[in-house]
Every structure is written in structure tokens, then in C-alpha cells.
Amino acid sequence: MSLDPGAETPAEIPHEAVTAAGAPQRSAASGGRGRDIWRSVLRSWSGRLGLVLAVFLVGVAVLAPVIAPYPPTKVLLDSSRNERKLEQPCVHLLGCDSGEVQHVMGLDENGRDEFSRVVYGTRLSLLAGAAAVILSVVVGTILGLISGFYGKWLDNVLMRIMDIILSFPSLLLAILIVTVLGKGLINSILAIAIVGVPTYARVVRAQVLSLKEQDFVTADVALGVPRGRILRHRIFPNTLTPLIVQSTLGFATAVLEIAGLGFLGLGVTPPTAEWGTMIAAARGLIFNSPHLVFFPGAMIFLNVIAFNLLGDALRDALDPRTAGRD
Amino acid sequence: MVAMGTASATTPPTSGGTTAGTAAATGDLCADKAKNSSNIKAIEAVDASTVKFTLCGPDVAFPAKVAFSAFQIAPSEYLKSTGGTGDLLEKPVGTGPYVLKAWEKGSQIVLERNDNYWGTKALSKTVVFKWNGESAQRLVELQSGNADGIDNLGTDDFATVEADKNFQVKPRDALNVFYVGFNVDMAPFDKPEVRKAIALTLDRQRLVDNFYPKGSVAATQFLPPGIPGFDKGFTDFTKNVDEAKKLMEQAGLKDGVDVTLSYRDVQRGYLPQPTPIATDIQAQLAEIGIRIKLDVQESGTFLDNANAGKLPFYLLGWGADYPDPTNFFDYHFGAGASPQFGKGFDDLHAKIQEAAQTADPAARAKLYQDVNALLAEHVPMVPVAYGGSAVAYKAAVKGAHASPLSNENLSVMGIDGQDQFVFVQNGEPSGLYCADETDGEALRVCEQIGESLLAYEVGGTKVVPSLAESFESNDALTEWTFHLRKGVKFSDGSDLDATDVVDSFTVQWDAASPLHKGRTGDFTYFSALFGGFLNPPAKS
């Protein structure tokens, strides 16, 4: 398709109408379109890599109790076992003496199995990230719909509030919120969620503004369909596409920010396993026991890479304006 | 704490800085605790080089106390001209081997050799104090050559540094105690069974083996070895989890209990790795059904809360200021102690007071055995470990040592052909008027600049002469006379005389003095070591 790079604002290009599907009703949810999207995601190497990594991470999180050899908070320093804290990784397959107990990622500063902690940390980080994103998406979507559809002074008030939130660096604002609400996992999820709301609200609002002017909506208005019904059945389903892309990208950020708060000592309290807190606890030992910083750090890295690649691929697949650019 | 403002307003200000004459003249200062809550009756200048302290009750440890760096002597004129605060906090004037050259806030403190020093001149021309709260960072400073000495080598760095020929490690004796404290007035710790159960469950050896540096010892009692009164043959608790479970059942807590354990994330000799240690205690006590939620508090808030008796369950410790049991027992469990452990125990109060006033070492040791037994019975806290720590130096440093009281004397250290000596400690001092500081980071800097009547030997705890060449007491141990060294000059050029000594003490002693200001006005050490103040402010 031809693309006019000068016309970027959604209001000027009724892009949904240009797609082959014709009237863009519940397009994102329909079966044929869904298959197209997956095919499109899998076509690029980055999409494939992102999807594989994401599936891997989710798999680890779901199967944590099966994969982890020990409970994540179990201290293995009993006098009955001949083990020392901060033990280096020992993998029998890689030549570690079979007389020693196997610890794939070694033991941490409290004598707990690092591998089990990383695995359970995956579960906690993904859950926390997902919770934060779902919260922001729900609140952001509602605000965006109201703001875009009803407009006028309500739009002004809501969007200025969103601008205020956006004017702070997100992690700084999250730290402020956690400081006010108190430390803890639930509060850090809330903080990350609040910080994320404006992005979704603005994405949805922009979408609503462009949809409002399109023929299939104006036709409904002319036929006298109630406004609430138009909002639910015409506008909302068509905002899902950019939301899916945005929330996939936002998920990577949310997990990173949860880890950031944990690193600063504002997230989960010990002994719960969480990547950020694990790195914080081991940061002073980086020269003697680098494995304690490396493995949780690598997991955060994998997570960010996975969901960013997946998000990019999804955008390419879902957004016809940028599709086929590669 | 105490309302300083109201106190000064209601009491007529004493003339000048010297209240000694007035104080001695007003009759029996020892009878009325509202007029004088301290153990000091009078501080007098007998002549220009003799100072006499008269006490209400005997005090065996008096010389050890006046040797402490909170009681350094400052020029009388300087105390008056600064009004007891302001410049006094940042530009100390003393008689020590070094003088303050610059304090660059947030970065470093630079000291320069005092060429008029009465004793052996310092080896290095300048000494630079820097600070870093992370042991790994301090080690990097040493390894990169930026630092000549670093305090508190990290627990897990010993092997690395000891194996390296470029460095030397000086272990510091464990003259401190780390304990798990209870407020015995707050549930569920109001039940003696619960406290005892915790004491019987804690594996102290495991904590020491895993989280403490070399030279640390699992505790057997509140006093660390090396303090007279330590009872070698005594062990308060032996691990017995079955017994502990029974006790929990007796307390009606068979199904366990949820509690909050408070601590501060600050490295100390007695607590080298706060969070891992707290986490391990959490894991250990889970065995008898005590489910712990960890609560990290900011350092100052934590200490205030503990001293106010607001924390039911907490991790704290104590490092010796002077080598005497009174420094440990009286401060924590004496009649005048803070409500840190709750309202206290009368039998314990009585024994501790009796011991402090007993001069005969054998009789005193016997009394402290009783104190140990009472502590094991009441369990206001569980002593866990005596934490060893170490100072690491470059191998080329001469005179390298570590002091069990953490007051390393930098004037005897140096590297041949190098003018500057850089020492990296844990933190920046809050102020350098050490009469009103309690932080070891401030006291160590003060030690280089100022001096007290007596001193502790370099790298040890023995009391040796300093500004006072000699001293004597009467048989009742209530009158102590100090003979000052002649020809000693302060760094501002003035001469040391008895008035300086009397004023330096009186400013701290007399809470109504206009110069009794300092940084916070608490003068914690004076009050803790000598029992209180003259004209004590009304308790709020």
C-alpha cells in the first residue's frame, strides 16, 4: 500500500477503512484476521525470537514448582548438609564433581538455591508486571474513552491530569507513590499502574477521536443509535489494536520498574524472591560471587528483550501504516 | 527527649562558663535528684594545673570514662566565643597530633600535622578521611590505591585481601555484642515463655559461621570477652528446639504467631550484614512457628523508636566505649536505662547498682555473675554474637593497627616517602564537637584532633596518661584529682590550664549552662556515663 509519511495524525487518515477487511468491526477478535496477525508476527526473525522468549518466560513462571528443586526461601545451611552460602554454580553435566550437591546457579548470600529463587522470581515478576499493566489498561481505557467520546471540559480536565503525571519521570513518580503508600509488593504494583495510566488513556483517546469522525460511526449517530451503544459496540472494539501493542511494550517496562523498585528496597520484603531485590542484596558481592548478580540480571534482560520484540512485531502486524516497512 | 528551651528559660543563667564554684557552694548536690541527676558533686580547679572531681557515689571506672573521646578538652575561650554550638561543631580546636584543615561536606575531611604537638609528632603530614557505606566500594578504593586504609573489611572479602601481598589485615577484637531485643511489655513478648523459646531456638553458631567475619564469636552472655566481668564458664542458652516448642505450647501459641522484626540496614562491627542476618533469623524462628515480617527502618528513626520503647522485637547491638561492664549493663538494664526493653526488672536494677559501687574486683565479678543469671531468667534480649571486624591497610603502611574501641590513631601510621595518608571509613561525621556525638565515625575523627585527660593505649583498652600526667583518688573512690601536663598548647595557640578542663566538663554537666547546646543538645554520653546532668531539664 502507499503511505504518505506527511499524514501521521489518525484524524486525517481513516486508516481502518482502507484495510481489505472493509467495515472494521470486531476485527481484532475475528478468526481470519487473528491468523493473519500470527503469520505476520512469525514472519520476522525478531517476532519469532520475541515470541519464543516470551513463551519460555511464561512457561518458567507457570511451571515454577515443577522446575525449582527447592522452595525459594528454604535455607540450606543446616549442619546436616555440607554446604556453604555463596557457593559457586555446580552443574554435574558441565564437569562439577558429582560428590557435590548440584546447584545450577549456586547458593545465595543466605544459603538458598539461586536457581529456585530465579525461577520463582520469574513467576512473581511476570504476575506483578501483568497485574500492573492490566490495572493501567483498564483505568486508562475508561479514561481515554470518556475523554475522547464526551470531550469538552471533561476531556480538558482528564488530559491535563494525565499531562501532569506524564511530566514526571515514571520511576521517580513510582518511588514517590510507594513512599507515600508504604513499601510492599501490592503498593509497588499500584504505583507502576498509576504511572502507566496516561499512556493508555492517550492512546485510546486518540483512537476514539479519529473513530468518532468515521462514516460507520456517523451513520449510527444518524440512525439514532444510543451513544452508550455506539461507544461499546463501535468505538471500543476498534481501540483494542493499539492497546494490545502498547500493553505488550508496557509489560516489559512494568517488569523492569518493579525490579527497579525492588532494587531500591521499596518492593517486596525479604525473604520473597524477586529479581530486583536479589540483585540489590548481592550487589556488594559482585566481585566474589558474580553469579548472584548475573542470573537475575540476565532474566530481567531476557524479559525486556522478549516483550519489546514481541510488541514491535505485533505493531507491525496490527498497524497497517507501519506494516511492511522492513 | 528533653525540652532544652524551657529548661534554660526557667533556670537563671549561670555567669560565664564556670559554674564549678557555684555548684560546690550550694550544699549537698547529691541529695536532690531534681537538682542534680548525675553522680558528680563538684568539678573544681584546685590550681592552674590541678583539677578535682568530687562524686556522689564511688565509681571504679571513672578514669576509663574520662579517657573517652566525648570528654575532650577544648579551650574555655573558644567554648564561650562559639556559644557552645555553631563553629564549635565544624571547626574543632584541640591539643591533638592533627589540626583540621578543611571539611569538604559530602566528600572528605583533611587534617594537617600539628607541629606544636606535645607528644610524638605525627608520621604523615596530612591525613584525609573519606567515607563510603558499601564495603565493596571501600575495598575498590584500597585496591585502586586511592586509600591507604579502609575500615570494616567486608565479611566475604577477607580471603581476597589476606591472600594479596599488597595488603595487610588488622583484626579488631570483638568488644561488642549483637542482640535480638524485646520490649517485654508488648505482646507476644510479654510472655517469658516466648522470649525463652526464641533464645532456645536461635542457632547462634550458624549465624556467626555464615555472616560474621573472622574473629567473631557466638555469644554466651551480654558482656563480650575482654570486658572485665565476662564469665568464661557461663552460657546462658543452649539450643533446644523441642524445649522451645513446648514453651510455645505453654504460652498458648501452639499454632504460631505473627510478629514484626525491626532493624536498620546499617553495617556495624556487631552487625556486619543486617539483611542476610535478619533473613536467617526469620528462617530459624519459623521452625517454632514464629512468622516474622521484616521491617527496615531509617537509622535515626530506628534508634529513636527503640529508645522510646516502641519496638516489640528488634535487632540492635552495642560496642564498648570504655572497657568496663558499667558501659554495657548500666546503659541497658540499669534503673536509669531507656524503656528499650520495657519497664525493666527491679532485681536486675538492684544488682547492677550494687556492682557499680563495689570496688573489690572479686566481689564485683560475683555480682555480675548474678546479673548474668538474672538476664538468662528474664530474657529481655538474646545475645547473639560478638562481632569481630578488621581494618585493611596497604602492606607498606607503618604502625598499622586496629583498635578494639574503633579509635585508630592515625598519627602513628604512615608510608615512607608519602606525605598523605587516606583512610576510608563507613560514614561522614555529623559534627566534630564530640561531646554531643555518639557515632563512631565522628569520634574517630575527633580522636585525631583533640585529647581527653587520659587516653587508651594505641590499639588497646588500657588507660594511659594524656593531658593529665597523673591522677589519684581517695580510698572511697569519690574524689579524683588530675595533674595536668605543663606546656601543652591548643591549635589556636592558647595554653591548656585547669579552667579549660573544668569548663569543658561543666558545659556538658550543667544542663542550664548557656553553653550546653552542642548539635542536638542531648550530650548522650555524659548522661549515660555519669548518670545525668546538673539542673536536669524536666522530663517531657
CSV table of C-alpha atoms in Angstrom, one decimal, chain B residues 46 85 168 189 248 317 352 357 371 409 435 473 492 538:
chain,number,residue,atom,x,y,z
B,46,VAL,CA,42.5,23.4,92.6
B,85,THR,CA,27.5,25.4,69.1
B,168,GLN,CA,47.7,-6.2,55.5
B,189,PHE,CA,6.9,-10.9,74.1
B,248,MET,CA,5.4,-22.0,72.8
B,317,GLY,CA,23.9,-4.1,69.4
B,352,ILE,CA,23.6,-3.6,88.7
B,357,GLN,CA,29.6,0.7,93.5
B,371,VAL,CA,23.4,-10.2,86.8
B,409,ASN,CA,45.3,6.5,66.0
B,435,ALA,CA,30.8,15.8,73.4
B,473,SER,CA,41.7,9.1,94.1
B,492,ASP,CA,44.6,28.1,68.3
B,538,ALA,CA,12.2,18.4,83.3
